[in-house]
Amino acid sequence: MTKKDTLELKKRLNKTDCSITKLCGCYVDGNKNKVLTLSETFLNLDDEEFYKYLDLARKCLSGTVGNNLLQLEFPTEEEEPGGRQQFFMGIKESALKNEDLLDRFYDLIIEHYDCAGNYLILLFKDAYDIITKTNDGLKLDESEEVYDYMLCAICPVTLSKPGLGYREEENRIGARIRDWVVGAPDTGFIFPAFSDRSSDIHSLIYYIKDARDSRPEFVENVLGCGTKRTAAEQQQVFSSIVKQAFVTQEADSEEVLLQLQESFQDMICTDGEEAYEEAEPVLLTKELVDEVLTEHEIQGDAARQIKEGITREFEAEPPVLTNLIDEKALEKNARKKEEANLRLQVQSLQKELAEKAFLTSDENAVSENFPDEVTTDLSGQTACDVILRVSPEKAPYIKSEIIDGQKCLIIPVEEDEQINLNGVTAEI
């Protein structure tokens, strides 16, 4: 399943191209009771209801592939009689008209769907006549395949917020009547999967609104598929592994994590969006982990813990490097580095300007106070052997002494004072 596959399905869900024939559903309250069931011919709905239901169906094809949308495979046992794949196949082939199968489906969700409030289970039946496309993307009039599928959306139903409103019957402003409002789906699936512009009965497309929690219990108990982490979950696991490895270390675990992610980013193709999408995904292999740890000189217990954690969590399914990168965090860190660099540049310039201003003022002071004592040679250079430039506050403390028969100038210097000797900063 690719981004193009999901977009091809999604763009059909509009008034003109929509071919959904049947809509069924079940409204469940917070005590897991069936409040009502519904069964409608979709194209006969009023326009207002039609568009609202269509929007809910479209939501189950939104988000990022690999994060909000996962292609889940059925294990072999689930494709045998009595398995989930056969169960879903029966519901689809009945065109949502077998009430016994629908009741079993609703009961299955009610038993295993974790929700504290009310929710609405919706099932849409659709058939997409896939038009053949040429290699350059042009459509031909002949049909390639009919993609017959069902779409399930589970939507939370919440009570509208209290407030004031105009009560027309009483012609006054009063407390607004609170209604139960159907929200956007937080979980859903499409069976069978639509992969490479074709039906794949061995898998389904799973939608999850919150990519940080893929609801593994729901996946196993309702869908009958093996669990699969979203990109957000893989990133959370990787971050936890790195941070845990530096719990007893003095190193900043956040800084180390950002450094590793920056290295991952450098390993990924960035030559434009098209090249990025067509490039082979880079997986987190053991060799790559060794390379990155060596690059950042991560050794000892920290390196061992990171390797063991990655093997434990990702050996069965190595993640794609893009899934482990927190782009927002990297952008924020890049801005911080840029700001820090700019501050250093400003400080350096301010220091340089201050030194130039001091030298200029001191030269003016010398020319004003000792005009007769400063002479120049033919080249225009100062003829004196020794020229001193000190701040006015320092001048009163300068004195001369005879040391080892040699006349010397004594200039007291504090520890935090800087000395510039012939344009060169000197340390004492």
mmCIF file of C-alpha atoms in Angstrom, residues 64-204:
data_model
loop_
_atom_site.group_PDB
_atom_site.id
_atom_site.type_symbol
_atom_site.label_atom_id
_atom_site.label_comp_id
_atom_site.label_asym_id
_atom_site.label_seq_id
_atom_site.Cartn_x
_atom_site.Cartn_y
_atom_site.Cartn_z
ATOM 1 C CA THR A 64 0.337 9.133 6.807
ATOM 2 C CA VAL A 65 0.969 5.648 5.447
ATOM 3 C CA GLY A 66 2.981 3.756 8.053
ATOM 4 C CA ASN A 67 1.761 6.001 10.843
ATOM 5 C CA ASN A 68 -2.026 6.531 10.729
ATOM 6 C CA LEU A 69 -2.543 3.920 8.008
ATOM 7 C CA LEU A 70 -1.074 0.427 8.369
ATOM 8 C CA GLN A 71 -1.396 -2.569 6.054
ATOM 9 C CA LEU A 72 -1.922 -5.583 8.311
ATOM 10 C CA GLU A 73 -1.561 -9.175 7.154
ATOM 11 C CA PHE A 74 -3.822 -12.064 8.183
ATOM 12 C CA PRO A 75 -2.006 -15.047 9.687
ATOM 13 C CA THR A 76 -2.679 -18.372 7.971
ATOM 14 C CA GLU A 77 -5.091 -19.630 10.625
ATOM 15 C CA GLU A 78 -7.325 -16.548 10.214
ATOM 16 C CA GLU A 79 -7.815 -17.371 6.508
ATOM 17 C CA GLU A 80 -9.278 -20.775 7.344
ATOM 18 C CA PRO A 81 -13.018 -21.351 7.953
ATOM 19 C CA GLY A 82 -14.035 -19.568 11.145
ATOM 20 C CA GLY A 83 -11.137 -17.108 10.913
ATOM 21 C CA ARG A 84 -11.437 -13.315 10.813
ATOM 22 C CA GLN A 85 -10.608 -13.050 7.131
ATOM 23 C CA GLN A 86 -13.392 -15.494 6.239
ATOM 24 C CA PHE A 87 -15.753 -13.653 8.611
ATOM 25 C CA PHE A 88 -15.067 -10.267 6.972
ATOM 26 C CA MET A 89 -15.343 -11.862 3.534
ATOM 27 C CA GLY A 90 -18.822 -13.127 4.430
ATOM 28 C CA ILE A 91 -19.986 -9.680 5.587
ATOM 29 C CA LYS A 92 -18.651 -8.034 2.414
ATOM 30 C CA GLU A 93 -20.102 -10.595 0.026
ATOM 31 C CA SER A 94 -23.500 -10.307 1.708
ATOM 32 C CA ALA A 95 -23.459 -6.609 0.727
ATOM 33 C CA LEU A 96 -24.138 -5.787 4.421
ATOM 34 C CA LYS A 97 -27.545 -7.504 4.239
ATOM 35 C CA ASN A 98 -26.910 -10.468 6.546
ATOM 36 C CA GLU A 99 -28.173 -9.219 9.912
ATOM 37 C CA ASP A 100 -26.768 -12.188 11.852
ATOM 38 C CA LEU A 101 -23.263 -11.496 10.579
ATOM 39 C CA LEU A 102 -23.660 -7.799 11.310
ATOM 40 C CA ASP A 103 -24.819 -8.482 14.882
ATOM 41 C CA ARG A 104 -21.825 -10.772 15.449
ATOM 42 C CA PHE A 105 -19.561 -8.061 14.065
ATOM 43 C CA TYR A 106 -21.033 -5.389 16.354
ATOM 44 C CA ASP A 107 -20.774 -7.718 19.366
ATOM 45 C CA LEU A 108 -17.119 -8.445 18.544
ATOM 46 C CA ILE A 109 -16.280 -4.748 18.518
ATOM 47 C CA ILE A 110 -18.300 -3.987 21.658
ATOM 48 C CA GLU A 111 -16.474 -6.751 23.538
ATOM 49 C CA HIS A 112 -12.957 -5.644 22.632
ATOM 50 C CA TYR A 113 -13.140 -1.934 21.777
ATOM 51 C CA ASP A 114 -11.821 0.114 24.695
ATOM 52 C CA CYS A 115 -13.923 3.275 25.018
ATOM 53 C CA ALA A 116 -15.241 4.974 28.137
ATOM 54 C CA GLY A 117 -18.062 6.825 26.384
ATOM 55 C CA ASN A 118 -20.603 6.370 23.605
ATOM 56 C CA TYR A 119 -19.594 5.530 20.049
ATOM 57 C CA LEU A 120 -21.019 4.750 16.626
ATOM 58 C CA ILE A 121 -19.950 1.778 14.484
ATOM 59 C CA LEU A 122 -20.392 2.447 10.751
ATOM 60 C CA LEU A 123 -20.007 0.041 7.816
ATOM 61 C CA PHE A 124 -19.913 1.238 4.185
ATOM 62 C CA LYS A 125 -20.142 -1.088 1.158
ATOM 63 C CA ASP A 126 -18.507 0.099 -2.058
ATOM 64 C CA ALA A 127 -17.288 -1.233 -5.408
ATOM 65 C CA TYR A 128 -14.653 0.638 -7.397
ATOM 66 C CA ASP A 129 -14.389 -0.074 -11.113
ATOM 67 C CA ILE A 130 -10.636 0.376 -11.544
ATOM 68 C CA ILE A 131 -9.842 2.030 -14.867
ATOM 69 C CA THR A 132 -6.671 0.896 -16.641
ATOM 70 C CA LYS A 133 -3.844 3.444 -16.653
ATOM 71 C CA THR A 134 -0.944 3.691 -19.049
ATOM 72 C CA ASN A 135 2.650 3.981 -17.849
ATOM 73 C CA ASP A 136 2.490 7.773 -18.107
ATOM 74 C CA GLY A 137 -0.627 7.924 -15.899
ATOM 75 C CA LEU A 138 -3.224 8.426 -18.665
ATOM 76 C CA LYS A 139 -6.575 6.716 -18.106
ATOM 77 C CA LEU A 140 -8.105 4.308 -20.629
ATOM 78 C CA ASP A 141 -11.834 3.630 -20.853
ATOM 79 C CA GLU A 142 -11.524 -0.102 -20.256
ATOM 80 C CA SER A 143 -11.887 -1.612 -16.765
ATOM 81 C CA GLU A 144 -8.989 -3.449 -15.200
ATOM 82 C CA GLU A 145 -10.659 -4.860 -12.074
ATOM 83 C CA VAL A 146 -13.582 -4.243 -9.747
ATOM 84 C CA TYR A 147 -12.341 -3.545 -6.245
ATOM 85 C CA ASP A 148 -15.184 -4.705 -3.975
ATOM 86 C CA TYR A 149 -14.612 -3.620 -0.382
ATOM 87 C CA MET A 150 -16.161 -2.569 2.917
ATOM 88 C CA LEU A 151 -15.051 0.301 5.129
ATOM 89 C CA CYS A 152 -15.576 0.388 8.892
ATOM 90 C CA ALA A 153 -15.380 3.588 10.955
ATOM 91 C CA ILE A 154 -15.716 3.735 14.740
ATOM 92 C CA CYS A 155 -16.634 7.257 15.824
ATOM 93 C CA PRO A 156 -16.827 8.629 19.383
ATOM 94 C CA VAL A 157 -20.143 10.269 20.259
ATOM 95 C CA THR A 158 -19.906 13.088 22.785
ATOM 96 C CA LEU A 159 -22.300 15.514 24.398
ATOM 97 C CA SER A 160 -22.098 19.027 22.983
ATOM 98 C CA LYS A 161 -20.774 21.761 25.270
ATOM 99 C CA PRO A 162 -23.244 23.657 27.458
ATOM 100 C CA GLY A 163 -24.005 27.257 26.580
ATOM 101 C CA LEU A 164 -26.682 29.850 25.930
ATOM 102 C CA GLY A 165 -28.766 30.038 22.801
ATOM 103 C CA TYR A 166 -31.905 31.498 21.303
ATOM 104 C CA ARG A 167 -34.958 29.412 22.182
ATOM 105 C CA GLU A 168 -37.288 30.165 19.296
ATOM 106 C CA GLU A 169 -40.400 28.547 20.813
ATOM 107 C CA GLU A 170 -40.146 30.773 23.893
ATOM 108 C CA ASN A 171 -38.607 33.774 22.101
ATOM 109 C CA ARG A 172 -35.886 34.188 24.692
ATOM 110 C CA ILE A 173 -32.243 33.464 25.395
ATOM 111 C CA GLY A 174 -31.871 30.346 27.494
ATOM 112 C CA ALA A 175 -29.743 27.279 28.127
ATOM 113 C CA ARG A 176 -28.914 25.564 24.869
ATOM 114 C CA ILE A 177 -30.198 22.035 24.400
ATOM 115 C CA ARG A 178 -27.200 19.699 24.499
ATOM 116 C CA ASP A 179 -27.020 17.063 21.767
ATOM 117 C CA TRP A 180 -25.017 13.884 21.281
ATOM 118 C CA VAL A 181 -22.609 14.677 18.435
ATOM 119 C CA VAL A 182 -20.827 12.103 16.248
ATOM 120 C CA GLY A 183 -17.131 12.939 15.996
ATOM 121 C CA ALA A 184 -14.447 11.960 13.507
ATOM 122 C CA PRO A 185 -13.471 8.261 13.644
ATOM 123 C CA ASP A 186 -10.583 7.351 15.919
ATOM 124 C CA THR A 187 -10.322 3.786 14.569
ATOM 125 C CA GLY A 188 -11.323 2.063 11.348
ATOM 126 C CA PHE A 189 -10.335 -0.397 8.647
ATOM 127 C CA ILE A 190 -10.844 -1.259 4.992
ATOM 128 C CA PHE A 191 -11.160 -4.867 3.834
ATOM 129 C CA PRO A 192 -9.670 -6.099 1.637
ATOM 130 C CA ALA A 193 -6.603 -3.892 1.305
ATOM 131 C CA PHE A 194 -6.075 -1.815 -1.836
ATOM 132 C CA SER A 195 -2.456 -2.401 -2.829
ATOM 133 C CA ASP A 196 -0.788 -1.517 -6.140
ATOM 134 C CA ARG A 197 -4.221 -0.621 -7.565
ATOM 135 C CA SER A 198 -5.547 -4.099 -6.844
ATOM 136 C CA SER A 199 -7.494 -5.998 -4.203
ATOM 137 C CA ASP A 200 -5.458 -7.912 -1.601
ATOM 138 C CA ILE A 201 -7.714 -10.287 0.352
ATOM 139 C CA HIS A 202 -4.803 -11.419 2.529
ATOM 140 C CA SER A 203 -4.542 -8.070 4.300
ATOM 141 C CA LEU A 204 -6.515 -4.999 5.314
#
